[in-house]
XYZ file of N, CA, C and O in Angstrom:
784
model
N -94.301 178.523 8.590
C -94.591 177.725 7.991
C -94.694 177.783 6.241
O -95.032 179.268 6.359
N -94.644 176.097 6.280
C -94.416 176.127 4.580
C -96.178 175.757 4.017
O -97.045 175.345 5.159
N -97.352 175.548 3.045
C -98.049 175.019 2.811
C -98.049 173.494 2.557
O -98.608 173.241 2.082
N -97.109 173.021 2.863
C -96.845 171.521 3.223
C -98.095 170.760 3.530
O -98.504 170.929 4.213
N -98.834 169.566 2.517
C -100.471 168.855 2.800
C -98.977 167.282 4.149
O -98.853 167.668 3.188
N -100.295 167.348 4.822
C -100.242 166.098 5.499
C -100.747 165.393 4.738
O -102.231 165.338 5.572
N -101.019 164.026 4.693
C -101.374 162.993 4.245
C -101.526 161.485 4.769
O -99.879 161.424 4.684
N -102.007 160.965 4.650
C -101.738 159.848 5.409
C -103.191 158.439 4.861
O -103.951 159.199 4.438
N -101.826 157.558 4.861
C -103.293 156.527 3.890
C -103.189 155.007 4.287
O -101.452 154.701 4.722
N -104.049 154.411 3.869
C -104.321 152.606 5.474
C -105.491 152.109 4.448
O -106.906 152.788 4.575
N -105.050 150.689 3.988
C -106.385 149.793 4.189
C -107.229 149.856 5.595
O -105.502 149.624 6.677
N -108.348 149.571 5.489
C -108.967 149.270 6.468
C -109.709 147.964 6.702
O -110.643 148.254 5.824
N -110.151 148.013 7.196
C -111.405 146.778 7.022
C -112.271 146.995 7.231
O -112.312 149.040 7.767
N -113.542 146.551 7.150
C -115.578 147.185 7.295
C -115.187 147.275 8.832
O -115.648 148.509 9.570
N -114.868 146.779 10.352
C -114.221 146.921 11.262
C -114.294 147.605 11.368
O -112.436 148.330 12.728
N -113.052 148.520 10.783
C -111.938 149.341 10.983
C -110.431 148.997 12.346
O -109.458 149.214 12.307
N -110.512 148.017 11.372
C -108.975 146.986 11.638
C -108.344 146.950 10.699
O -108.334 146.756 9.342
N -106.313 147.741 11.094
C -105.887 147.720 10.018
C -105.079 145.936 9.771
O -103.457 146.024 8.438
N -105.289 145.301 10.790
C -104.823 143.416 10.545
C -105.475 143.493 11.279
O -106.845 143.741 12.102
N -105.736 142.009 11.332
C -106.759 140.573 11.958
C -106.428 139.967 13.301
O -105.110 140.385 13.615
N -106.974 139.020 13.795
C -106.702 138.504 14.734
C -105.362 137.673 14.914
O -105.747 137.822 16.438
N -104.579 137.271 13.426
C -102.949 137.100 13.638
C -101.870 137.928 13.808
O -100.607 137.848 14.146
N -102.448 139.082 14.214
C -101.804 139.656 14.014
C -100.483 141.529 13.976
O -101.783 141.359 12.639
N -100.007 142.117 14.023
C -99.029 143.802 13.512
C -99.011 142.000 11.410
O -100.009 143.084 10.352
N -98.745 141.739 11.452
C -98.240 140.884 10.217
C -99.570 139.686 8.753
O -99.821 139.651 7.853
N -101.423 139.736 10.764
C -102.647 139.596 9.468
C -102.254 140.236 9.197
O -103.589 141.508 9.301
N -102.695 140.730 7.975
C -103.364 141.257 6.327
C -104.585 140.809 5.633
O -104.401 141.461 4.538
N -105.225 139.699 5.964
C -105.462 138.316 5.150
C -106.958 139.805 4.228
O -106.731 139.220 3.661
N -106.914 140.319 5.125
C -108.512 140.749 5.512
C -108.218 141.803 3.482
O -109.169 142.732 3.468
N -107.183 142.384 4.119
C -106.318 143.827 3.902
C -105.583 143.196 1.933
O -106.022 143.803 1.265
N -105.004 142.662 1.940
C -103.808 142.392 0.387
C -104.658 142.610 -0.132
O -104.004 142.813 -1.808
N -106.143 141.561 -0.648
C -106.582 140.672 -2.054
C -107.805 142.290 -2.801
O -107.055 142.101 -3.835
N -107.457 142.967 -1.913
C -107.898 144.423 -2.215
C -106.925 145.587 -2.866
O -106.795 146.346 -3.386
N -105.599 144.924 -2.130
C -104.357 145.927 -2.407
C -103.870 146.516 -3.581
O -103.311 147.013 -4.265
N -104.394 145.188 -4.548
C -104.180 144.541 -5.488
C -104.272 144.816 -6.779
O -104.273 144.545 -8.595
N -105.539 145.356 -6.947
C -106.775 146.208 -7.613
C -106.479 147.522 -8.138
O -105.942 147.538 -7.806
N -107.059 147.180 -9.473
C -106.496 148.634 -10.662
C -107.642 149.714 -9.144
O -106.587 150.736 -10.021
N -108.537 149.433 -8.532
C -108.916 150.882 -8.284
C -107.460 151.214 -7.218
O -107.060 152.357 -6.665
N -107.183 150.912 -5.878
C -106.193 151.185 -5.214
C -104.637 151.426 -5.905
O -104.230 151.967 -5.094
N -104.740 150.226 -6.944
C -103.166 150.595 -7.732
C -102.820 151.987 -7.970
O -102.567 152.829 -7.420
N -104.630 152.761 -8.574
C -104.647 153.955 -8.745
C -104.989 154.870 -8.253
O -104.064 156.160 -8.159
N -105.346 154.506 -6.698
C -105.631 155.492 -5.302
C -104.471 155.965 -5.046
O -104.462 156.943 -4.319
N -102.962 154.514 -4.868
C -102.510 154.687 -4.861
C -100.926 155.398 -5.193
O -100.963 156.679 -5.057
N -101.361 156.197 -7.068
C -101.023 156.309 -7.396
C -100.920 157.713 -7.383
O -99.948 159.246 -7.142
N -102.524 158.621 -7.031
C -102.457 159.021 -6.502
C -102.145 160.232 -5.653
O -101.876 161.027 -4.705
N -102.199 159.522 -4.729
C -101.620 159.913 -3.648
C -100.240 160.234 -3.361
O -99.679 160.730 -3.106
N -99.488 158.976 -4.188
C -97.954 160.126 -3.706
C -97.258 160.607 -4.376
O -96.674 161.413 -4.651
N -97.655 160.896 -5.976
C -96.962 161.895 -7.068
C -96.809 163.247 -6.521
O -96.251 163.535 -6.501
N -97.850 164.537 -5.708
C -97.621 164.559 -5.688
C -96.524 164.971 -4.368
O -96.045 166.218 -2.755
N -96.351 164.103 -3.748
C -95.760 163.742 -1.803
C -94.338 164.245 -2.090
O -93.117 163.483 -3.362
N -93.338 164.276 -1.590
C -92.072 164.729 -2.167
C -91.458 164.011 -0.476
O -89.816 163.814 0.082
N -91.958 163.903 0.778
C -91.628 163.170 1.814
C -92.008 162.528 1.909
O -93.023 162.229 2.475
N -91.597 161.039 3.057
C -92.306 159.857 3.095
C -92.070 159.759 4.580
O -90.706 159.620 4.616
N -93.049 159.654 5.207
C -92.842 159.527 6.746
C -92.947 158.039 7.393
O -94.177 158.000 7.448
N -92.420 157.202 7.775
C -92.390 155.825 8.358
C -92.289 155.868 10.169
O -91.485 156.035 10.486
N -92.904 154.928 10.317
C -92.502 154.285 11.454
C -91.379 152.998 10.766
O -90.936 152.774 10.268
N -91.049 152.763 12.299
C -90.076 151.720 11.405
C -90.116 150.741 11.714
O -89.163 149.750 10.943
N -91.156 149.693 12.052
C -91.653 148.053 11.789
C -92.014 149.187 10.211
O -91.100 147.984 9.590
N -92.655 149.493 9.605
C -92.801 150.014 8.614
C -91.689 150.406 7.870
O -92.001 149.528 6.267
N -91.040 150.468 8.066
C -90.003 150.956 7.443
C -88.556 150.215 6.644
O -89.281 149.806 6.050
N -88.651 149.324 8.109
C -88.198 148.332 7.606
C -89.033 146.795 6.625
O -88.132 146.258 5.657
N -89.938 146.887 6.811
C -91.160 145.271 5.980
C -90.838 146.194 4.880
O -91.160 145.439 3.646
N -90.827 147.869 4.285
C -91.711 148.614 2.866
C -89.144 148.178 2.429
O -88.937 147.359 0.652
N -88.256 147.623 2.966
C -87.717 147.918 2.810
C -87.026 146.464 1.448
O -85.962 146.343 0.972
N -87.416 145.270 2.755
C -87.518 144.360 1.637
C -88.221 144.150 0.783
O -88.225 143.096 0.347
N -89.535 144.497 0.446
C -90.266 144.196 -0.299
C -90.209 145.710 -1.739
O -90.134 145.122 -3.111
N -90.570 146.432 -1.962
C -90.592 147.647 -2.609
C -89.201 147.820 -3.920
O -89.547 148.069 -4.855
N -87.218 148.221 -3.002
C -86.024 148.316 -4.207
C -87.007 146.794 -4.562
O -86.610 147.236 -5.855
N -87.149 145.802 -4.217
C -87.195 144.624 -5.872
C -88.335 144.359 -7.062
O -88.194 143.857 -8.146
N -89.269 145.084 -6.149
C -90.690 145.733 -7.137
C -90.048 147.096 -8.084
O -89.987 146.656 -9.099
N -89.456 147.977 -8.170
C -89.173 148.749 -8.136
C -88.356 148.326 -9.682
O -87.768 148.802 -10.999
N -86.870 147.640 -9.655
C -85.931 146.661 -10.783
C -86.192 145.675 -11.073
O -86.359 144.988 -11.873
N -88.183 145.279 -10.783
C -89.269 144.460 -11.128
C -89.142 144.820 -13.115
O -90.436 145.152 -12.463
N -88.976 144.850 -13.966
C -89.181 145.135 -14.392
C -91.108 144.111 -15.569
O -91.962 144.723 -16.751
N -91.055 142.878 -15.448
C -92.524 142.628 -14.805
C -93.286 143.314 -13.779
O -94.474 143.057 -14.423
N -92.692 143.838 -13.132
C -94.777 144.479 -11.804
C -94.960 145.718 -12.688
O -94.573 145.607 -13.887
N -96.632 145.257 -12.162
C -97.529 146.332 -13.399
C -96.493 148.112 -12.383
O -96.471 148.147 -12.237
N -96.696 149.004 -14.305
C -96.169 149.785 -13.981
C -96.849 150.894 -13.105
O -95.680 151.304 -12.728
N -98.302 150.883 -12.410
C -97.990 151.913 -11.199
C -97.089 151.280 -9.731
O -96.477 151.742 -9.255
N -96.941 150.346 -9.577
C -96.228 149.568 -8.422
C -94.481 149.893 -7.786
O -94.624 150.072 -7.592
N -94.455 150.216 -9.651
C -93.021 150.359 -10.056
C -92.578 151.879 -10.438
O -92.448 151.455 -9.109
N -93.478 152.650 -9.964
C -93.378 153.807 -10.263
C -93.133 154.336 -8.687
O -92.302 154.261 -8.151
N -94.528 153.537 -8.040
C -94.217 153.649 -5.684
C -93.524 153.720 -5.938
O -92.615 154.652 -5.149
N -92.878 152.426 -5.770
C -91.353 151.500 -5.308
C -89.933 152.521 -6.226
O -89.368 152.798 -5.072
N -89.954 153.221 -6.913
C -88.738 153.874 -7.576
C -89.510 155.384 -6.838
O -87.767 155.945 -6.120
N -90.289 155.820 -6.215
C -90.687 157.204 -6.045
C -89.853 156.808 -4.323
O -89.323 158.023 -4.123
N -90.065 155.939 -3.408
C -90.126 155.236 -2.496
C -88.231 155.265 -2.024
O -87.771 155.730 -1.626
N -87.880 154.674 -3.069
C -86.381 154.424 -2.876
C -85.169 155.680 -2.942
O -84.414 156.195 -2.469
N -86.115 156.752 -4.071
C -85.470 158.482 -4.526
C -86.026 159.319 -3.863
O -85.353 160.244 -4.115
N -86.907 159.543 -3.271
C -87.833 159.935 -2.015
C -86.639 160.533 -1.157
O -86.572 159.321 -0.328
N -87.109 161.678 -0.235
C -86.513 161.670 1.211
C -87.793 160.915 2.141
O -88.246 161.183 1.937
N -86.863 160.492 3.209
C -87.643 159.887 3.487
C -87.072 159.053 5.655
O -85.877 159.387 5.494
N -88.147 159.591 6.274
C -87.496 160.019 8.004
C -88.290 158.606 8.251
O -89.907 158.820 8.256
N -87.874 157.785 8.901
C -88.281 157.823 10.125
C -87.708 157.298 11.101
O -86.920 156.972 11.907
N -89.335 157.309 11.970
C -89.606 157.260 13.596
C -89.044 156.758 14.092
O -89.653 155.605 14.614
N -88.057 156.659 15.324
C -87.351 154.628 16.101
C -87.169 155.290 16.636
O -86.100 156.880 17.257
N -86.827 154.779 18.197
C -86.064 155.460 19.279
C -85.138 154.239 19.352
O -84.034 153.831 20.454
N -85.173 153.142 18.058
C -84.007 151.538 18.550
C -83.340 151.993 17.965
O -82.022 150.906 17.198
N -83.407 152.588 15.865
C -82.541 152.423 15.565
C -81.257 153.201 15.282
O -81.460 154.527 15.480
N -79.897 152.809 15.249
C -79.125 154.158 15.035
C -78.517 154.494 13.694
O -78.053 155.850 13.649
N -78.670 153.620 12.783
C -79.083 153.882 10.687
C -79.636 153.576 10.664
O -80.661 153.242 10.200
N -79.710 155.066 9.634
C -80.382 155.093 8.565
C -80.332 153.737 7.377
O -78.986 152.473 7.655
N -81.727 153.015 7.494
C -81.213 152.008 6.167
C -81.481 151.656 5.769
O -81.993 150.608 4.579
N -81.851 153.452 4.509
C -81.969 153.580 3.253
C -81.536 154.068 3.600
O -80.971 155.198 4.103
N -81.228 154.753 1.538
C -80.359 155.819 1.369
C -81.586 156.589 1.092
O -82.321 157.179 1.508
N -80.645 158.337 1.419
C -82.498 158.931 1.449
C -83.189 159.347 2.888
O -84.442 159.708 2.823
N -82.436 158.082 3.464
C -83.467 158.585 5.253
C -82.388 159.082 5.971
O -81.479 159.179 6.057
N -83.767 159.378 6.718
C -82.968 160.218 8.258
C -84.011 159.977 9.101
O -84.558 159.343 9.107
N -83.036 159.306 9.934
C -83.194 158.599 11.734
C -84.298 160.167 12.748
O -83.484 161.003 12.941
N -84.873 159.648 12.846
C -86.171 161.064 13.641
C -86.699 160.332 14.877
O -87.846 159.679 15.660
N -86.126 159.905 16.059
C -85.844 160.289 17.653
C -87.182 161.113 18.382
O -86.550 161.582 19.241
N -88.323 161.327 17.497
C -88.587 162.453 18.589
C -90.651 161.793 18.201
O -90.590 160.449 17.380
N -90.985 163.254 18.674
C -92.667 162.641 18.724
C -92.693 163.001 17.572
O -92.289 163.849 16.700
N -93.992 161.758 16.449
C -94.735 162.260 15.148
C -94.940 164.001 14.653
O -94.392 164.046 14.219
N -95.534 164.812 16.006
C -96.120 165.797 15.463
C -95.271 166.108 15.868
O -94.915 167.957 14.867
N -93.542 166.265 16.589
C -93.326 167.195 16.533
C -91.710 167.342 14.950
O -91.580 169.141 15.105
N -92.417 165.828 14.890
C -91.381 166.097 13.145
C -92.320 166.804 12.607
O -91.258 166.818 11.487
N -93.298 166.441 11.711
C -94.459 166.979 11.166
C -93.956 168.281 11.490
O -93.673 168.846 10.921
N -94.342 168.702 12.469
C -94.133 170.240 12.757
C -93.282 171.191 11.721
O -92.903 171.961 11.046
N -91.474 169.750 11.971
C -90.431 170.913 11.732
C -90.165 170.346 10.665
O -90.075 171.327 9.080
N -90.819 169.498 9.424
C -91.020 169.151 8.271
C -91.893 170.544 7.866
O -91.423 170.698 6.263
N -93.300 170.842 8.534
C -93.658 172.246 7.759
C -92.626 172.638 7.370
O -93.340 173.811 6.326
N -92.459 172.988 8.369
C -91.252 174.794 8.185
C -90.853 174.970 7.119
O -90.505 175.569 6.936
N -89.783 173.353 6.340
C -89.286 173.437 5.673
C -89.877 172.801 4.752
O -90.453 171.771 4.441
N -89.462 173.193 2.825
C -89.560 172.430 2.342
C -90.421 172.969 0.765
O -91.241 173.430 2.147
N -91.277 171.402 -0.091
C -92.378 172.034 -0.848
C -92.244 170.199 -0.487
O -91.814 169.113 -0.359
N -94.199 170.168 -0.880
C -94.766 169.147 -1.672
C -94.533 167.842 -0.560
O -94.880 168.885 0.547
N -95.524 167.173 -0.796
C -96.585 166.703 0.584
C -96.291 165.495 1.260
O -94.466 165.517 0.795
N -96.551 165.200 2.488
C -95.944 164.632 3.339
C -96.270 163.397 3.352
O -97.817 164.038 4.150
N -95.808 162.029 2.811
C -97.253 161.337 3.065
C -97.133 159.467 4.318
O -95.679 160.037 4.389
N -97.680 159.593 4.804
C -97.560 158.680 6.146
C -98.151 158.201 5.489
O -99.473 157.183 5.247
N -98.049 156.569 4.623
C -98.439 155.412 4.219
C -98.096 153.947 4.746
O -97.015 154.088 5.421
N -99.249 154.170 5.253
C -98.834 152.419 5.716
C -98.587 152.449 7.254
O -98.685 151.392 7.553
N -98.510 153.556 8.006
C -98.036 153.502 9.662
C -98.956 153.871 10.256
O -99.173 155.248 10.617
N -99.903 151.963 11.047
C -100.772 152.936 12.078
C -100.575 154.071 12.848
O -101.337 154.996 13.567
N -99.268 154.083 13.676
C -98.479 154.202 14.678
C -99.280 155.636 14.315
O -99.115 156.771 15.713
N -97.708 156.226 13.436
C -98.129 157.721 12.924
C -98.785 157.957 13.109
O -99.347 159.416 13.458
N -99.779 157.209 11.911
C -100.885 158.086 12.075
C -101.419 158.994 13.057
O -102.185 159.177 12.703
N -101.595 157.390 13.759
C -103.009 157.888 15.147
C -101.941 159.524 16.400
O -103.051 159.088 16.349
N -100.573 158.992 15.778
C -100.262 159.404 17.179
C -100.712 161.450 16.444
O -100.812 162.248 16.830
N -100.830 161.643 14.908
C -101.234 163.021 13.572
C -102.665 163.606 14.381
O -102.296 164.161 14.321
N -103.216 162.470 13.815
C -105.094 162.471 14.078
C -105.608 162.499 15.479
O -106.058 163.126 15.626
N -103.939 162.322 16.458
C -104.704 163.044 17.352
C -103.888 164.648 17.889
O -104.580 165.141 18.947
N -102.254 164.881 17.498
C -101.868 166.233 17.400
C -102.848 166.405 16.033
O -102.356 168.228 15.986
N -104.637 166.397 15.719
C -104.658 167.391 14.747
C -104.183 168.328 13.537
O -103.923 169.154 12.968
N -102.807 166.637 12.808
C -101.740 167.515 11.747
C -102.148 166.449 10.281
O -101.223 166.580 9.884
N -102.761 165.737 10.696
C -103.419 165.986 9.396
C -104.139 166.076 8.415
O -105.296 166.316 8.869
N -103.661 166.762 7.168
C -104.280 167.013 6.521
C -105.535 166.589 5.386
O -106.228 167.138 5.156
N -105.067 165.500 4.559
C -105.758 164.324 4.517
C -106.155 163.481 3.989
O -104.468 163.202 4.481
N -106.686 162.694 4.430
C -106.854 160.379 4.810
C -107.480 159.808 4.106
O -108.415 160.582 2.982
N -106.191 159.450 3.536
C -106.839 158.408 2.150
C -106.531 156.801 2.674
O -105.616 156.671 3.534
N -107.863 156.749 2.405
C -108.316 154.711 2.635
C -108.367 154.084 2.011
O -109.796 154.829 1.313
N -108.587 153.232 2.260
C -108.335 151.995 0.770
C -110.522 150.221 1.852
O -109.292 150.461 3.082
N -111.282 151.514 1.901
C -112.052 149.667 2.634
C -112.506 148.867 2.161
O -112.662 148.624 0.851
N -111.713 148.230 2.816
C -111.808 146.369 2.537
C -112.741 146.042 2.758
O -113.586 145.916 4.350
N -114.883 144.968 2.184
C -115.157 144.797 2.603
C -115.024 143.745 3.377
O -115.804 142.812 2.774
N -114.651 143.242 4.195
C -114.764 142.346 5.362
C -114.394 142.968 6.985
O -114.015 143.775 6.228
N -114.419 142.929 7.110
C -115.271 142.032 8.725
C -114.377 141.676 9.699
O -113.875 140.132 8.892
N -112.596 141.823 10.238
C -111.532 141.046 11.587
C -112.916 140.303 11.453
O -111.628 139.115 12.134
N -113.243 140.933 12.599
C -113.920 140.365 13.930
C -112.678 140.547 14.720
O -113.423 140.824 15.956
N -111.319 140.677 15.540
C -109.957 141.339 16.098
C -109.670 141.544 15.115
O -108.892 142.150 14.270
N -108.264 143.094 16.254
C -107.550 142.534 15.339
C -107.244 144.640 15.570
O -108.372 144.870 16.604
N -106.524 145.745 15.223
C -106.015 146.484 15.873
C -106.738 147.579 15.366
O -107.197 147.552 14.048
N -107.254 148.883 15.458
C -108.212 149.851 14.933
C -106.895 151.048 14.520
O -107.007 151.055 15.458
N -107.703 151.597 14.028
C -107.165 153.036 13.693
C -107.616 154.043 14.224
O -106.455 154.336 14.824
N -108.909 154.339 14.586
C -110.333 154.845 14.783
C -109.578 154.996 16.502
O -110.957 154.125 16.862
N -109.051 154.620 17.293
C -109.213 154.821 19.330
C -110.096 155.430 20.199
O -109.626 156.616 19.675
N -110.668 155.157 20.853
C -110.960 156.283 22.208
C -110.092 156.850 22.469
O -108.802 156.352 22.811
N -111.181 158.202 22.622
C -109.997 158.896 22.780
C -109.908 160.056 21.840
O -109.017 160.413 22.339
N -109.879 159.933 20.624
C -109.448 161.164 20.179
C -109.694 162.661 19.671
O -111.179 162.548 20.142
N -109.924 163.180 19.385
C -110.194 164.273 19.840
C -111.148 163.778 18.218
O -111.149 164.081 17.242
N -112.746 165.210 18.645
C -113.379 164.242 17.384
C -112.485 165.931 16.494
O -112.209 167.061 16.874
N -112.909 165.593 15.066
C -112.877 166.110 13.518
C -113.491 165.900 12.957
O -114.742 164.744 12.944
N -113.781 167.311 11.824
C -115.462 167.135 11.074
C -113.668 166.899 8.987
O -113.247 167.391 9.456
N -113.917 166.249 8.354
C -114.181 165.438 7.404
C -114.969 165.400 6.301
O -116.181 165.160 6.634
N -114.074 166.210 4.619
C -114.658 166.912 3.618
C -114.316 165.107 3.154
O -113.354 165.459 2.403
N -115.111 164.675 2.616
C -114.626 163.295 1.940
C -114.703 164.689 -0.205
O -115.629 164.933 -0.497
N -113.843 163.646 -1.068
C -113.412 164.655 -2.101
C -113.129 163.816 -3.461
O -113.250 163.934 -3.916
N -113.282 162.530 -2.377
C -113.293 161.294 -3.791
C -113.326 160.487 -2.944
O -113.289 159.622 -2.209
N -114.172 159.851 -3.755
C -113.912 158.161 -3.863
C -114.844 157.270 -5.312
O -114.975 158.300 -5.876
N -113.332 155.944 -4.976
C -114.711 154.827 -6.310
C -114.239 153.918 -5.916
O -114.158 153.076 -4.720
N -115.311 152.997 -6.114
C -115.446 151.416 -6.314
C -114.647 151.007 -6.952
O -115.169 150.945 -8.159
N -114.228 150.007 -6.093
C -114.130 148.285 -7.468
C -114.803 147.593 -7.500
O -114.998 146.935 -6.687
N -114.507 146.902 -7.959
C -114.721 144.585 -8.293
C -114.970 144.822 -7.495
O -115.761 144.073 -7.748
N -114.456 144.616 -6.739
C -114.413 142.890 -5.010
C -114.842 143.979 -3.924
O -114.811 143.642 -2.954
N -115.781 145.175 -4.701
C -116.503 146.279 -3.280
C -115.534 147.230 -2.600
O -115.443 147.681 -1.961
N -114.067 147.240 -2.681
C -113.638 147.434 -1.924
C -112.959 149.468 -2.256
O -114.112 149.677 -4.165
N -113.237 150.034 -1.646
C -113.607 151.148 -1.273
C -112.606 152.323 -1.690
O -111.908 152.478 -0.346
N -111.947 153.264 -2.391
C -110.760 154.380 -2.282
C -111.713 154.865 -2.376
O -112.652 155.877 -3.110
N -111.313 155.630 -0.768
C -111.928 157.724 -0.961
C -110.601 158.387 -0.138
O -109.425 158.209 1.356
N -111.128 159.507 -0.036
C -110.203 160.894 -0.082
C -111.116 162.016 1.004
O -111.757 161.548 0.729
N -110.321 162.585 2.211
C -111.320 162.688 2.910
C -110.218 163.720 3.390
O -108.811 163.808 4.033
N -110.938 165.298 3.196
C -109.248 166.902 3.457
C -110.247 167.176 5.042
O -111.967 166.763 4.903
N -110.004 166.731 5.948
C -110.319 168.289 7.339
C -110.684 169.887 7.040
O -109.927 170.568 6.650
N -111.519 169.045 7.070
C -112.697 170.273 7.389
C -111.536 171.467 8.643
O -112.361 170.707 9.862
N -111.611 171.989 8.128
C -111.094 172.641 9.239
C -111.662 174.840 9.242
O -112.253 175.293 8.162
């Protein structure tokens, strides 16, 4: 085993939801906070040490339609553009049971449980493995106790309905707050390390 750190990043509402009552595309309670100074700096800290992006299929397809255009946009915020270039250029592993070919360059498809894929990734290579905003992958890795660092952008809204990240039945675990920053809209960027 190498010493690779598995990190996960996601935006959540105060009631722990990563989308609203309108379903997976309802990001209304999160989007306005994701482009603040605090959120952009938070994302920059997250990807800088990562050499592998681990994504679920839905997230990978959504990212493919958005981030490459940001990488090419000279008017984009420099932090967004840097993240976009990193995402386009880095090794990507997409978890999928339905894709048969890679949707991006430097991407491979893994038709296997997230825990098995992460265990294999940790056995080789260097740098962090980043699961960015792929809630089903994050849930599976939390259940398997394979996340070492959890980055949350806590948005000061209650969605009232939608999907939750922390479902009932997760094994108990303890986390240490290693960084927090509050933005002008009340959003809070939090970083927790798994206490083992």
